[in-house]
Amino acid sequence: MTQETQQRNYRPLRSTDTLKKTMKRYYILTGYHRYWGKPLGRKIAWVTSGAPVEILRAFKIHPAYPEQYAAIYSTNKATANLCQVAEAAGYSQDLCSYARSNIGGVLRPDLAPLGGMPKPDLLVACNNICGTVLKWYEVLARHFKVPLLVLDTPYLTGEMTEQARNYVLEQLKAMVVELEKITGRTLDEKELEKQMEFSRETTGLWKEARQACQSRPSPLNAPDLFIHMAPIVVMRGTKGGRDYYRLFRDEVKGREALAQGAVENERIRLVWDNIAIWPKVFSFNKMFTERGACFVTDTYSGGWAMEQAPGTPLESLAATYTEVFLNRSPEFRTKQLVQLIRDYQADGFVMHSNRSCKPYSLVQEVIRRRVMMETGVPGLMIEADMADPRAYAEEPIRNRVQAFLETFD
């Protein structure tokens, strides 16, 4: 262990080196013309993280994720400057920091890590995770003068209904028609099934690794989950993504077998709710690890551990992408969090009231009270932002975290 790792009270994963290489290949492929001076040879689509990317891959379209790039901007300390560019152009500071930093990177790519994103040939937005993406992508479509395809998923107040699935299914069929026009290809259903099988295997491996954290001590902690979820977001439906998670799963299971915890001397088990605080992902977590507290699971990265729904490929995609947890009721999310606390034998939970992500955050206080009442464990609310460091108040947060952890002494 390095001195820095010892100070964090934290055990690093060997697979992190492979993760870096895997993601580097993805970003080089995404910016192929920038690195090699040649076109990629296939169209590039900017897509939201909750879009049915398997269809795009079946059409040989390469997906790029503004949300993923925005997280990279944040961990590389570029978000504040990029947000200020967008704000100077008239965009409110109350707008999602992912959207602001992305727009800032479009306007000033010289300020963006990786040189910003390559120009898209089309845009694909799905509102299952967020309503902001609709206006955000409309802005991008006008700027780049490219087609925008939108998938509207009805909000599920209860369980999935046939009516809701069919409503999304018809949109997917229409999307296929539009993609055939844009690419000049016809949908290869065998290719789509192949992409979906890769996604299915990848999801299964990710889920298996996450479930290993039910063991004591937990082989993973929150930063592991946040950082190693990158391929399942941007490489769903690929052999490379599937192969990476085989390696990752095997290392996690090996830790579990040896009772090697991510946090040395784990004594407090916690569940995290909401997106990571990217600009402070390690320093924030250090407040917990230095007291022997480990985030054994979370709701955020668990959003990519959903099993595919049954049916034909398009029917399955219609149901799977509509049932994303952020498209569900507070009752569903309460039940989900209660189940995680019980399954992972958690002693408490921490909720990130995320200024940027209103669908995730607005009902958290209601959920927090219900979960505490049902489980009897304490829940802490932290106010910050997933990407914009200007919304992070170090001392008040540290004081609240310390007071919370003292309840376990």
JSON list of C-alpha atoms in Angstrom, two decimals, residues 39-176:
[
{"chain": "A", "resi": 39, "resn": "PRO", "atom": "CA", "xyz": [-12.97, 9.80, -39.70]},
{"chain": "A", "resi": 40, "resn": "LEU", "atom": "CA", "xyz": [-14.25, 7.03, -37.44]},
{"chain": "A", "resi": 41, "resn": "GLY", "atom": "CA", "xyz": [-16.03, 5.29, -40.30]},
{"chain": "A", "resi": 42, "resn": "ARG", "atom": "CA", "xyz": [-19.32, 5.22, -38.44]},
{"chain": "A", "resi": 43, "resn": "LYS", "atom": "CA", "xyz": [-21.71, 7.84, -37.17]},
{"chain": "A", "resi": 44, "resn": "ILE", "atom": "CA", "xyz": [-21.38, 9.23, -33.66]},
{"chain": "A", "resi": 45, "resn": "ALA", "atom": "CA", "xyz": [-24.45, 9.79, -31.51]},
{"chain": "A", "resi": 46, "resn": "TRP", "atom": "CA", "xyz": [-24.51, 11.78, -28.32]},
{"chain": "A", "resi": 47, "resn": "VAL", "atom": "CA", "xyz": [-26.86, 9.87, -26.02]},
{"chain": "A", "resi": 48, "resn": "THR", "atom": "CA", "xyz": [-28.29, 10.16, -22.54]},
{"chain": "A", "resi": 49, "resn": "SER", "atom": "CA", "xyz": [-27.20, 7.47, -20.09]},
{"chain": "A", "resi": 50, "resn": "GLY", "atom": "CA", "xyz": [-30.71, 5.99, -19.99]},
{"chain": "A", "resi": 51, "resn": "ALA", "atom": "CA", "xyz": [-31.11, 5.62, -23.77]},
{"chain": "A", "resi": 52, "resn": "PRO", "atom": "CA", "xyz": [-31.50, 2.18, -25.46]},
{"chain": "A", "resi": 53, "resn": "VAL", "atom": "CA", "xyz": [-27.95, 2.11, -26.76]},
{"chain": "A", "resi": 54, "resn": "GLU", "atom": "CA", "xyz": [-28.20, -1.48, -27.99]},
{"chain": "A", "resi": 55, "resn": "ILE", "atom": "CA", "xyz": [-30.29, -0.28, -30.94]},
{"chain": "A", "resi": 56, "resn": "LEU", "atom": "CA", "xyz": [-27.66, 2.28, -31.89]},
{"chain": "A", "resi": 57, "resn": "ARG", "atom": "CA", "xyz": [-24.90, -0.31, -31.77]},
{"chain": "A", "resi": 58, "resn": "ALA", "atom": "CA", "xyz": [-26.95, -2.61, -34.00]},
{"chain": "A", "resi": 59, "resn": "PHE", "atom": "CA", "xyz": [-26.89, 0.22, -36.58]},
{"chain": "A", "resi": 60, "resn": "LYS", "atom": "CA", "xyz": [-23.08, 0.56, -36.21]},
{"chain": "A", "resi": 61, "resn": "ILE", "atom": "CA", "xyz": [-23.50, 3.93, -34.51]},
{"chain": "A", "resi": 62, "resn": "HIS", "atom": "CA", "xyz": [-20.88, 4.80, -31.89]},
{"chain": "A", "resi": 63, "resn": "PRO", "atom": "CA", "xyz": [-22.42, 6.31, -28.72]},
{"chain": "A", "resi": 64, "resn": "ALA", "atom": "CA", "xyz": [-20.80, 9.12, -26.75]},
{"chain": "A", "resi": 65, "resn": "TYR", "atom": "CA", "xyz": [-22.17, 10.24, -23.39]},
{"chain": "A", "resi": 66, "resn": "PRO", "atom": "CA", "xyz": [-22.15, 13.92, -22.38]},
{"chain": "A", "resi": 67, "resn": "GLU", "atom": "CA", "xyz": [-22.94, 12.89, -18.79]},
{"chain": "A", "resi": 68, "resn": "GLN", "atom": "CA", "xyz": [-19.85, 10.67, -18.68]},
{"chain": "A", "resi": 69, "resn": "TYR", "atom": "CA", "xyz": [-17.67, 13.41, -20.10]},
{"chain": "A", "resi": 70, "resn": "ALA", "atom": "CA", "xyz": [-19.17, 15.83, -17.56]},
{"chain": "A", "resi": 71, "resn": "ALA", "atom": "CA", "xyz": [-18.09, 13.52, -14.73]},
{"chain": "A", "resi": 72, "resn": "ILE", "atom": "CA", "xyz": [-14.56, 13.50, -16.20]},
{"chain": "A", "resi": 73, "resn": "TYR", "atom": "CA", "xyz": [-14.62, 17.30, -16.44]},
{"chain": "A", "resi": 74, "resn": "SER", "atom": "CA", "xyz": [-15.51, 17.40, -12.76]},
{"chain": "A", "resi": 75, "resn": "THR", "atom": "CA", "xyz": [-12.84, 14.97, -11.53]},
{"chain": "A", "resi": 76, "resn": "ASN", "atom": "CA", "xyz": [-10.32, 16.96, -13.57]},
{"chain": "A", "resi": 77, "resn": "LYS", "atom": "CA", "xyz": [-11.36, 20.23, -11.88]},
{"chain": "A", "resi": 78, "resn": "ALA", "atom": "CA", "xyz": [-12.63, 21.80, -15.12]},
{"chain": "A", "resi": 79, "resn": "THR", "atom": "CA", "xyz": [-16.35, 22.04, -14.33]},
{"chain": "A", "resi": 80, "resn": "ALA", "atom": "CA", "xyz": [-16.41, 25.46, -12.64]},
{"chain": "A", "resi": 81, "resn": "ASN", "atom": "CA", "xyz": [-14.74, 27.16, -15.62]},
{"chain": "A", "resi": 82, "resn": "LEU", "atom": "CA", "xyz": [-16.94, 25.36, -18.15]},
{"chain": "A", "resi": 83, "resn": "CYS", "atom": "CA", "xyz": [-20.10, 26.17, -16.18]},
{"chain": "A", "resi": 84, "resn": "GLN", "atom": "CA", "xyz": [-19.07, 29.83, -16.09]},
{"chain": "A", "resi": 85, "resn": "VAL", "atom": "CA", "xyz": [-18.77, 29.79, -19.89]},
{"chain": "A", "resi": 86, "resn": "ALA", "atom": "CA", "xyz": [-22.33, 28.48, -20.17]},
{"chain": "A", "resi": 87, "resn": "GLU", "atom": "CA", "xyz": [-23.58, 30.92, -17.55]},
{"chain": "A", "resi": 88, "resn": "ALA", "atom": "CA", "xyz": [-21.97, 33.83, -19.42]},
{"chain": "A", "resi": 89, "resn": "ALA", "atom": "CA", "xyz": [-23.88, 32.63, -22.50]},
{"chain": "A", "resi": 90, "resn": "GLY", "atom": "CA", "xyz": [-27.16, 33.00, -20.60]},
{"chain": "A", "resi": 91, "resn": "TYR", "atom": "CA", "xyz": [-27.69, 29.60, -18.97]},
{"chain": "A", "resi": 92, "resn": "SER", "atom": "CA", "xyz": [-28.86, 29.72, -15.35]},
{"chain": "A", "resi": 93, "resn": "GLN", "atom": "CA", "xyz": [-26.70, 28.42, -12.52]},
{"chain": "A", "resi": 94, "resn": "ASP", "atom": "CA", "xyz": [-29.78, 26.49, -11.40]},
{"chain": "A", "resi": 95, "resn": "LEU", "atom": "CA", "xyz": [-29.53, 24.33, -14.51]},
{"chain": "A", "resi": 96, "resn": "CYS", "atom": "CA", "xyz": [-27.98, 20.84, -14.18]},
{"chain": "A", "resi": 97, "resn": "SER", "atom": "CA", "xyz": [-24.20, 21.09, -13.89]},
{"chain": "A", "resi": 98, "resn": "TYR", "atom": "CA", "xyz": [-23.76, 18.23, -16.38]},
{"chain": "A", "resi": 99, "resn": "ALA", "atom": "CA", "xyz": [-25.72, 20.26, -18.94]},
{"chain": "A", "resi": 100, "resn": "ARG", "atom": "CA", "xyz": [-23.88, 23.50, -18.16]},
{"chain": "A", "resi": 101, "resn": "SER", "atom": "CA", "xyz": [-20.41, 21.94, -18.30]},
{"chain": "A", "resi": 102, "resn": "ASN", "atom": "CA", "xyz": [-21.28, 20.12, -21.52]},
{"chain": "A", "resi": 103, "resn": "ILE", "atom": "CA", "xyz": [-22.57, 23.30, -23.15]},
{"chain": "A", "resi": 104, "resn": "GLY", "atom": "CA", "xyz": [-19.51, 25.13, -21.85]},
{"chain": "A", "resi": 105, "resn": "GLY", "atom": "CA", "xyz": [-17.31, 22.45, -23.43]},
{"chain": "A", "resi": 106, "resn": "VAL", "atom": "CA", "xyz": [-19.16, 22.84, -26.73]},
{"chain": "A", "resi": 107, "resn": "LEU", "atom": "CA", "xyz": [-18.62, 26.61, -26.68]},
{"chain": "A", "resi": 108, "resn": "ARG", "atom": "CA", "xyz": [-15.01, 26.40, -25.41]},
{"chain": "A", "resi": 109, "resn": "PRO", "atom": "CA", "xyz": [-13.56, 22.95, -26.18]},
{"chain": "A", "resi": 110, "resn": "ASP", "atom": "CA", "xyz": [-10.09, 24.32, -25.41]},
{"chain": "A", "resi": 111, "resn": "LEU", "atom": "CA", "xyz": [-11.11, 24.44, -21.71]},
{"chain": "A", "resi": 112, "resn": "ALA", "atom": "CA", "xyz": [-12.44, 20.86, -21.67]},
{"chain": "A", "resi": 113, "resn": "PRO", "atom": "CA", "xyz": [-10.42, 17.75, -20.72]},
{"chain": "A", "resi": 114, "resn": "LEU", "atom": "CA", "xyz": [-9.87, 15.40, -23.68]},
{"chain": "A", "resi": 115, "resn": "GLY", "atom": "CA", "xyz": [-10.44, 18.42, -25.92]},
{"chain": "A", "resi": 116, "resn": "GLY", "atom": "CA", "xyz": [-14.17, 18.13, -25.39]},
{"chain": "A", "resi": 117, "resn": "MET", "atom": "CA", "xyz": [-16.44, 15.80, -27.34]},
{"chain": "A", "resi": 118, "resn": "PRO", "atom": "CA", "xyz": [-16.33, 15.08, -31.08]},
{"chain": "A", "resi": 119, "resn": "LYS", "atom": "CA", "xyz": [-19.12, 16.62, -33.17]},
{"chain": "A", "resi": 120, "resn": "PRO", "atom": "CA", "xyz": [-22.19, 14.34, -33.22]},
{"chain": "A", "resi": 121, "resn": "ASP", "atom": "CA", "xyz": [-24.01, 13.14, -36.32]},
{"chain": "A", "resi": 122, "resn": "LEU", "atom": "CA", "xyz": [-27.22, 12.72, -34.32]},
{"chain": "A", "resi": 123, "resn": "LEU", "atom": "CA", "xyz": [-28.57, 13.00, -30.79]},
{"chain": "A", "resi": 124, "resn": "VAL", "atom": "CA", "xyz": [-30.65, 10.49, -28.83]},
{"chain": "A", "resi": 125, "resn": "ALA", "atom": "CA", "xyz": [-32.38, 11.49, -25.59]},
{"chain": "A", "resi": 126, "resn": "CYS", "atom": "CA", "xyz": [-34.55, 9.44, -23.25]},
{"chain": "A", "resi": 127, "resn": "ASN", "atom": "CA", "xyz": [-36.39, 11.16, -20.37]},
{"chain": "A", "resi": 128, "resn": "ASN", "atom": "CA", "xyz": [-36.47, 8.09, -18.08]},
{"chain": "A", "resi": 129, "resn": "ILE", "atom": "CA", "xyz": [-33.76, 9.61, -15.88]},
{"chain": "A", "resi": 130, "resn": "CYS", "atom": "CA", "xyz": [-34.39, 13.33, -16.23]},
{"chain": "A", "resi": 131, "resn": "GLY", "atom": "CA", "xyz": [-36.57, 15.90, -17.96]},
{"chain": "A", "resi": 132, "resn": "THR", "atom": "CA", "xyz": [-33.74, 18.39, -18.39]},
{"chain": "A", "resi": 133, "resn": "VAL", "atom": "CA", "xyz": [-32.20, 16.27, -21.14]},
{"chain": "A", "resi": 134, "resn": "LEU", "atom": "CA", "xyz": [-35.02, 17.22, -23.51]},
{"chain": "A", "resi": 135, "resn": "LYS", "atom": "CA", "xyz": [-34.24, 20.96, -23.54]},
{"chain": "A", "resi": 136, "resn": "TRP", "atom": "CA", "xyz": [-30.51, 20.31, -23.18]},
{"chain": "A", "resi": 137, "resn": "TYR", "atom": "CA", "xyz": [-30.49, 18.14, -26.31]},
{"chain": "A", "resi": 138, "resn": "GLU", "atom": "CA", "xyz": [-32.71, 20.57, -28.19]},
{"chain": "A", "resi": 139, "resn": "VAL", "atom": "CA", "xyz": [-30.03, 23.22, -27.59]},
{"chain": "A", "resi": 140, "resn": "LEU", "atom": "CA", "xyz": [-27.37, 20.81, -28.89]},
{"chain": "A", "resi": 141, "resn": "ALA", "atom": "CA", "xyz": [-29.47, 19.88, -31.94]},
{"chain": "A", "resi": 142, "resn": "ARG", "atom": "CA", "xyz": [-29.85, 23.55, -32.88]},
{"chain": "A", "resi": 143, "resn": "HIS", "atom": "CA", "xyz": [-26.14, 24.22, -32.33]},
{"chain": "A", "resi": 144, "resn": "PHE", "atom": "CA", "xyz": [-24.88, 21.28, -34.37]},
{"chain": "A", "resi": 145, "resn": "LYS", "atom": "CA", "xyz": [-27.82, 21.19, -36.83]},
{"chain": "A", "resi": 146, "resn": "VAL", "atom": "CA", "xyz": [-28.20, 17.41, -36.48]},
{"chain": "A", "resi": 147, "resn": "PRO", "atom": "CA", "xyz": [-31.26, 15.14, -35.98]},
{"chain": "A", "resi": 148, "resn": "LEU", "atom": "CA", "xyz": [-32.61, 14.62, -32.46]},
{"chain": "A", "resi": 149, "resn": "LEU", "atom": "CA", "xyz": [-34.47, 11.41, -31.60]},
{"chain": "A", "resi": 150, "resn": "VAL", "atom": "CA", "xyz": [-36.45, 11.46, -28.33]},
{"chain": "A", "resi": 151, "resn": "LEU", "atom": "CA", "xyz": [-37.81, 8.48, -26.42]},
{"chain": "A", "resi": 152, "resn": "ASP", "atom": "CA", "xyz": [-40.57, 9.45, -23.99]},
{"chain": "A", "resi": 153, "resn": "THR", "atom": "CA", "xyz": [-41.08, 6.97, -21.13]},
{"chain": "A", "resi": 154, "resn": "PRO", "atom": "CA", "xyz": [-44.24, 7.38, -19.00]},
{"chain": "A", "resi": 155, "resn": "TYR", "atom": "CA", "xyz": [-43.67, 7.79, -15.26]},
{"chain": "A", "resi": 156, "resn": "LEU", "atom": "CA", "xyz": [-44.53, 4.60, -13.41]},
{"chain": "A", "resi": 157, "resn": "THR", "atom": "CA", "xyz": [-46.61, 5.31, -10.30]},
{"chain": "A", "resi": 158, "resn": "GLY", "atom": "CA", "xyz": [-46.95, 1.55, -9.77]},
{"chain": "A", "resi": 159, "resn": "GLU", "atom": "CA", "xyz": [-45.85, -1.52, -11.68]},
{"chain": "A", "resi": 160, "resn": "MET", "atom": "CA", "xyz": [-45.20, -1.63, -15.41]},
{"chain": "A", "resi": 161, "resn": "THR", "atom": "CA", "xyz": [-48.40, -1.82, -17.46]},
{"chain": "A", "resi": 162, "resn": "GLU", "atom": "CA", "xyz": [-48.97, -3.23, -20.93]},
{"chain": "A", "resi": 163, "resn": "GLN", "atom": "CA", "xyz": [-50.20, 0.19, -22.04]},
{"chain": "A", "resi": 164, "resn": "ALA", "atom": "CA", "xyz": [-46.96, 1.88, -20.92]},
{"chain": "A", "resi": 165, "resn": "ARG", "atom": "CA", "xyz": [-44.80, -0.79, -22.54]},
{"chain": "A", "resi": 166, "resn": "ASN", "atom": "CA", "xyz": [-46.69, -0.58, -25.83]},
{"chain": "A", "resi": 167, "resn": "TYR", "atom": "CA", "xyz": [-46.46, 3.23, -25.82]},
{"chain": "A", "resi": 168, "resn": "VAL", "atom": "CA", "xyz": [-42.65, 3.01, -25.61]},
{"chain": "A", "resi": 169, "resn": "LEU", "atom": "CA", "xyz": [-42.51, 0.06, -28.00]},
{"chain": "A", "resi": 170, "resn": "GLU", "atom": "CA", "xyz": [-44.20, 2.06, -30.75]},
{"chain": "A", "resi": 171, "resn": "GLN", "atom": "CA", "xyz": [-41.66, 4.85, -30.26]},
{"chain": "A", "resi": 172, "resn": "LEU", "atom": "CA", "xyz": [-38.80, 2.35, -30.55]},
{"chain": "A", "resi": 173, "resn": "LYS", "atom": "CA", "xyz": [-40.26, 1.08, -33.83]},
{"chain": "A", "resi": 174, "resn": "ALA", "atom": "CA", "xyz": [-40.44, 4.66, -35.09]},
{"chain": "A", "resi": 175, "resn": "MET", "atom": "CA", "xyz": [-36.86, 5.25, -33.92]},
{"chain": "A", "resi": 176, "resn": "VAL", "atom": "CA", "xyz": [-35.73, 2.24, -35.94]}
]
